[in-house]
XYZ file of C-alpha atoms in Angstrom:
430
model
C 26.854 111.830 131.622
C 29.497 109.264 131.073
C 32.178 109.705 133.704
C 34.804 108.314 131.336
C 33.998 111.033 128.813
C 34.152 113.651 131.579
C 37.565 112.424 132.680
C 38.883 112.466 129.131
C 37.569 115.972 128.579
C 39.136 117.107 131.820
C 42.456 115.526 130.887
C 42.472 117.464 127.610
C 41.295 120.826 128.909
C 43.130 121.124 132.198
C 46.672 121.161 130.743
C 45.598 123.708 128.106
C 43.996 125.949 130.706
C 47.010 125.599 132.982
C 49.391 126.688 130.227
C 47.201 129.615 129.229
C 46.795 130.743 132.822
C 50.532 130.644 133.466
C 51.672 132.133 130.164
C 53.471 135.333 131.099
C 52.524 137.146 127.908
C 48.821 136.452 128.392
C 49.134 137.352 132.064
C 50.797 140.660 131.209
C 48.158 141.313 128.532
C 45.330 140.608 130.963
C 46.845 142.804 133.669
C 47.627 145.524 131.151
C 43.944 145.789 130.299
C 43.133 145.931 134.002
C 45.409 148.972 134.316
C 43.396 150.705 131.604
C 39.995 149.576 132.845
C 39.287 152.328 135.438
C 40.047 155.035 132.906
C 37.942 153.350 130.216
C 34.988 153.051 132.574
C 35.415 156.690 133.657
C 35.297 157.865 130.041
C 32.331 155.628 129.248
C 30.283 156.993 132.144
C 30.584 160.523 130.799
C 29.734 159.377 127.278
C 26.533 157.910 128.668
C 25.745 161.107 130.570
C 26.456 163.207 127.481
C 23.926 161.187 125.494
C 21.128 160.871 128.039
C 17.744 160.940 126.307
C 15.420 163.947 126.270
C 18.061 166.387 127.610
C 18.131 168.178 124.244
C 14.355 168.635 124.495
C 14.639 170.002 128.021
C 17.483 172.476 127.603
C 17.434 173.153 123.867
C 19.784 172.193 121.020
C 22.377 174.912 121.647
C 22.651 174.280 125.383
C 22.768 170.535 124.695
C 25.737 171.001 122.336
C 27.508 173.078 124.983
C 26.734 170.383 127.552
C 28.260 167.676 125.325
C 31.326 169.817 124.563
C 31.881 170.330 128.294
C 31.872 166.576 128.965
C 33.832 165.665 125.827
C 37.339 165.841 127.369
C 36.438 163.031 129.783
C 36.206 160.491 126.959
C 38.841 162.162 124.762
C 41.441 161.817 127.533
C 40.574 158.202 128.337
C 38.566 156.174 125.819
C 40.112 157.827 122.780
C 43.658 157.020 123.900
C 43.003 153.757 125.750
C 45.762 152.011 123.790
C 48.340 154.112 125.620
C 47.170 152.896 129.021
C 47.211 149.264 127.877
C 50.741 149.632 126.490
C 51.941 151.192 129.745
C 50.269 148.422 131.739
C 51.751 145.610 129.658
C 55.265 147.055 129.762
C 55.001 147.533 133.520
C 53.687 144.037 134.192
C 56.148 142.330 131.834
C 59.184 143.770 133.617
C 57.567 143.361 137.034
C 57.222 139.618 136.386
C 61.005 139.473 135.841
C 61.679 141.358 139.061
C 62.991 144.428 137.247
C 62.297 148.144 137.505
C 58.723 147.956 136.284
C 58.211 151.695 135.827
C 60.989 151.678 133.221
C 59.276 148.747 131.541
C 56.212 150.955 131.119
C 58.323 153.878 129.937
C 60.304 151.907 127.363
C 57.120 150.283 125.989
C 55.509 153.683 125.516
C 58.664 155.193 124.005
C 59.040 152.313 121.551
C 55.418 152.608 120.434
C 55.676 156.358 119.889
C 58.827 155.859 117.812
C 56.921 153.496 115.524
C 53.894 155.801 115.319
C 53.705 158.216 112.347
C 53.838 161.753 113.673
C 51.856 163.385 110.933
C 48.189 164.204 110.435
C 47.216 165.238 106.922
C 49.700 167.920 105.903
C 50.685 168.727 109.486
C 53.832 167.154 110.875
C 54.845 166.813 114.504
C 51.414 165.634 115.685
C 50.145 162.158 116.562
C 46.529 161.359 115.584
C 44.558 160.059 118.558
C 43.313 157.194 116.379
C 46.820 155.712 116.583
C 46.585 155.815 120.383
C 43.118 154.289 120.635
C 41.978 150.690 120.327
C 42.924 150.860 116.636
C 46.566 150.892 117.686
C 46.169 148.068 120.189
C 47.607 145.271 118.071
C 50.830 147.089 117.316
C 50.899 148.471 120.860
C 50.637 145.020 122.398
C 53.405 143.517 120.266
C 55.576 146.579 120.805
C 55.119 146.454 124.577
C 56.003 142.738 124.685
C 59.157 143.149 122.590
C 60.309 146.407 124.188
C 59.953 145.023 127.717
C 61.779 141.816 126.770
C 64.633 143.740 125.112
C 64.924 146.101 128.056
C 65.115 143.246 130.533
C 67.561 141.387 128.276
C 70.005 144.308 128.323
C 69.547 144.674 132.084
C 70.297 140.984 132.602
C 73.420 141.342 130.462
C 74.592 143.984 132.971
C 74.699 146.667 130.319
C 74.047 149.278 132.958
C 75.768 152.258 134.521
C 76.662 151.793 138.160
C 76.750 154.966 140.180
C 79.081 155.359 143.180
C 77.780 154.870 146.682
C 76.122 157.892 148.170
C 74.190 158.716 145.038
C 70.457 158.748 145.790
C 68.806 155.474 144.851
C 66.299 157.151 142.503
C 69.166 158.724 140.551
C 71.108 155.452 140.552
C 68.131 153.495 139.181
C 67.582 156.089 136.488
C 71.172 155.840 135.267
C 71.163 152.038 135.460
C 68.217 152.019 133.035
C 69.837 154.476 130.643
C 71.741 152.019 128.437
C 69.016 149.301 128.305
C 66.415 151.894 127.324
C 68.731 153.533 124.776
C 69.587 150.205 123.144
C 65.935 149.144 123.045
C 64.645 152.368 121.549
C 67.480 152.404 118.997
C 66.327 149.011 117.741
C 62.780 150.316 117.320
C 64.090 153.394 115.525
C 65.945 151.105 113.109
C 62.732 149.129 112.552
C 60.879 152.344 111.737
C 63.552 153.380 109.229
C 63.550 149.939 107.569
C 59.764 149.958 107.136
C 59.902 153.419 105.578
C 61.701 151.816 102.611
C 59.061 149.092 102.127
C 55.732 149.194 100.316
C 53.972 149.312 103.707
C 55.821 152.565 104.614
C 54.930 152.215 108.325
C 54.772 149.400 110.839
C 51.110 150.343 111.437
C 50.248 149.631 107.813
C 52.097 146.313 107.972
C 50.368 145.153 111.179
C 46.958 146.294 109.979
C 47.282 144.555 106.602
C 48.901 141.307 107.708
C 47.430 140.703 111.175
C 44.806 143.113 112.471
C 42.426 143.218 109.512
C 42.103 139.413 109.089
C 41.850 138.767 112.841
C 39.284 141.514 113.348
C 37.169 140.155 110.503
C 37.360 136.684 112.065
C 36.567 137.906 115.584
C 33.567 139.939 114.438
C 31.850 136.881 112.943
C 29.219 134.755 114.662
C 30.993 131.349 114.457
C 34.180 132.547 116.164
C 32.139 134.340 118.815
C 30.051 131.270 119.605
C 33.182 129.124 119.839
C 34.693 131.629 122.272
C 31.512 131.630 124.382
C 31.432 127.841 124.387
C 35.073 127.622 125.482
C 34.424 130.074 128.319
C 31.614 127.844 129.544
C 33.672 124.654 129.209
C 36.568 126.084 131.208
C 34.189 127.309 133.913
C 32.585 123.881 134.136
C 35.942 122.501 135.235
C 36.395 125.259 137.804
C 38.644 127.482 135.702
C 37.875 131.147 135.105
C 36.929 130.872 131.449
C 36.607 134.582 130.893
C 40.123 135.326 132.051
C 41.529 132.594 129.835
C 39.585 133.343 126.644
C 39.342 137.109 127.037
C 43.116 137.345 127.329
C 43.287 136.275 123.710
C 40.183 137.967 122.291
C 40.039 141.268 124.170
C 42.321 143.105 121.686
C 39.971 142.122 118.849
C 36.776 142.883 120.752
C 38.095 146.217 122.034
C 39.130 147.184 118.499
C 35.619 146.415 117.215
C 34.188 148.279 120.193
C 36.227 151.355 119.332
C 34.966 151.343 115.739
C 31.388 151.398 117.042
C 32.232 154.115 119.548
C 33.710 156.379 116.869
C 30.652 155.843 114.675
C 28.298 156.457 117.623
C 30.046 159.716 118.477
C 29.777 160.803 114.848
C 26.106 159.832 114.631
C 26.837 157.223 111.943
C 25.653 153.627 111.402
C 27.396 151.287 113.857
C 29.591 148.879 111.879
C 29.859 145.878 114.244
C 27.525 143.579 116.137
C 30.177 141.596 117.980
C 32.189 143.851 120.265
C 33.500 143.764 123.806
C 30.115 144.977 125.041
C 28.202 142.426 122.960
C 29.744 139.663 125.068
C 29.983 141.557 128.348
C 26.503 143.072 128.338
C 24.242 140.602 126.576
C 25.782 137.375 127.870
C 28.073 137.797 130.877
C 26.242 140.876 132.163
C 23.072 138.947 132.962
C 24.142 137.525 136.283
C 27.750 136.636 135.382
C 29.240 133.841 133.283
C 26.518 131.458 132.162
C 23.845 134.162 132.669
C 22.878 132.721 136.048
C 20.507 135.508 137.048
C 17.816 133.702 135.067
C 18.846 130.444 136.776
C 18.264 132.053 140.172
C 14.844 133.294 139.080
C 13.966 129.765 137.962
C 15.082 128.449 141.351
C 12.726 130.852 143.121
C 9.879 129.667 140.905
C 10.268 125.889 141.155
C 12.472 124.981 144.132
C 10.981 122.752 146.828
C 14.249 121.582 148.335
C 15.724 123.608 151.159
C 19.217 123.377 149.613
C 18.157 124.995 146.366
C 16.054 127.673 148.038
C 18.940 128.630 150.329
C 21.354 128.798 147.379
C 18.903 131.099 145.626
C 18.628 133.417 148.626
C 22.380 133.506 149.162
C 23.182 134.124 145.505
C 20.582 136.633 144.361
C 22.198 139.697 145.968
C 25.568 139.269 144.296
C 23.916 137.843 141.162
C 22.140 141.136 140.490
C 25.606 142.691 140.215
C 26.916 139.851 137.995
C 28.948 138.077 140.667
C 27.847 134.456 140.475
C 30.462 132.360 142.255
C 27.932 131.493 145.027
C 25.559 129.779 142.602
C 28.332 128.292 140.433
C 29.961 126.594 143.391
C 26.878 126.255 145.573
C 24.274 124.719 143.257
C 26.754 123.318 142.155
C 27.297 123.855 138.457
C 30.984 122.962 138.349
C 31.498 119.285 137.513
C 27.763 118.636 137.854
C 26.649 116.298 135.017
C 23.062 117.540 135.328
C 24.168 121.124 134.719
C 26.529 120.719 131.797
C 23.909 120.782 129.012
C 22.106 124.009 130.018
C 25.390 125.553 131.161
C 26.973 125.080 127.723
C 23.839 125.479 125.611
C 22.117 128.576 127.032
C 24.864 131.208 126.393
C 25.489 129.856 122.883
C 21.774 130.064 122.008
C 21.565 133.537 123.520
C 24.673 134.648 121.597
C 23.157 133.502 118.303
C 19.707 134.995 119.029
C 21.199 138.338 120.076
C 23.397 138.444 116.976
C 20.479 137.856 114.608
C 18.225 140.248 116.551
C 20.803 142.994 116.052
C 21.431 141.980 112.446
C 17.769 142.462 111.501
C 17.474 145.659 113.528
C 15.200 144.342 116.276
C 17.763 145.375 118.889
C 20.395 148.121 118.557
C 24.058 147.249 118.184
C 26.383 148.070 121.103
C 27.369 151.727 120.909
C 30.947 151.153 122.018
C 30.352 152.557 125.484
C 32.094 150.507 128.155
C 29.582 149.754 130.879
C 31.042 148.568 134.224
C 30.589 144.810 134.413
C 28.844 145.038 137.775
C 26.002 147.102 136.294
C 22.715 145.195 136.817
C 21.009 143.632 133.814
C 18.422 145.747 131.964
C 20.235 148.935 133.012
C 23.464 147.691 131.390
C 21.601 146.840 128.175
C 20.098 150.313 128.106
C 23.452 152.035 128.636
C 25.537 149.792 126.348
C 23.277 150.499 123.366
C 23.581 154.258 123.744
C 20.598 154.719 126.051
C 18.188 152.613 124.015
C 15.361 150.773 125.797
C 15.518 147.947 123.239
C 18.872 146.988 124.719
C 17.040 146.215 127.968
C 14.317 144.357 126.059
C 16.991 142.205 124.400
C 18.418 141.309 127.803
C 14.930 140.442 129.032
C 14.441 138.086 126.075
C 17.829 136.526 126.765
C 16.852 135.892 130.368
C 13.664 134.170 129.202
C 15.709 131.912 126.914
C 18.090 130.923 129.711
C 15.159 130.404 132.095
C 13.453 128.050 129.625
C 16.580 126.021 128.851
C 17.497 125.561 132.514
C 14.013 124.839 133.881
C 13.750 121.047 133.223
C 17.270 120.415 134.492
C 16.671 122.458 137.651
C 13.492 120.473 138.311
C 15.491 117.224 138.184
C 18.148 118.640 140.520
C 15.523 119.992 142.896
C 13.751 116.624 142.993
C 17.020 114.892 143.866
C 17.798 117.371 146.648
C 14.232 117.206 147.963
C 14.251 113.388 148.140
C 17.641 113.438 149.872
C 16.372 115.920 152.445
C 13.254 113.807 153.094
C 15.352 110.671 153.492
C 17.715 112.423 155.872
C 14.802 113.780 157.896
C 13.231 110.344 158.251
C 16.560 108.842 159.271
C 17.005 111.451 161.979
């Protein structure tokens, strides 16, 4: 690999990655999702349990329905309203970054979003449909949380606050000091709601869905955009930057929205609408040993390695690799900035992404069911769970591992030969 080309590539990518990593909106978005993650995983676990195979045969249809009804609140109170947790997290983190009262950042973000949300379901008024609080409402929720937190902090910085006399408990004082900033912020959102009610869109939701969410979701669900995202993740990792954090910060709202559509269809027993979802990337690419699908790389090392260095890296990395933590092999092999590794590192996940997409498109493998499987779940099991307890999900992961194994094998042999010769030379010299 030409070192001049590598330097030029590094000079282009590093500033971009640095800006993305330090962008406070992307940071708040990323951390907001992390706030919601434990609840999403909790809900997903009970969805998986509620749909375990053969239980209906064991306990009967009626008892099985009762069993599912009993577990239903776990997902209804978490997965079905995940947008709320993300909004709270973003508002909290946005104000926290500015050194403000972060809990009021979360509160004002949630209040602003609920003001914009239509409180009607069919002919019934005074109710909020859970669909507006799920991943379907994420786009509006994210923008609302950003703007509400910024407005709140703006009014705080302008000292538009009520100062209580000394002796008043600090919790009461903080509450009153947030009164005017929150009131001003929410009033602005109320005005926005009223203005939109006089437009052809009628609601802000309709406007966001028509102008932004629908086109972006259609783009994000396609194969070309997905492969570009996967390739960028790999490129950033090659230069030692956490590609998933950088790229997922931008694409997670789209992937989660697509995931939610599949989840709703899965719950209703309908045809799953999307191939590309959050779980498509997490389970069938990242979830096979971590970024770059390095579990198959470790297996190849065990098969061909003669050098002590490579064998030791394999032994040290396999334990964490089973649970999709692959920093030991990424930094130990090494893969980062290793010219011999760049071709398989970039190529394998892209090939796997395309193969998996077409396998699901023709019905060979099931589409992801929308269930969020914890990212540390070992391969094969994660494929089974993510496809709604379907063994073909595991088979698809097995095929993907074979693809990665095959692509990496010749490059690993070259690396191993180099390490082996170096070890022999060093041994003779000693």
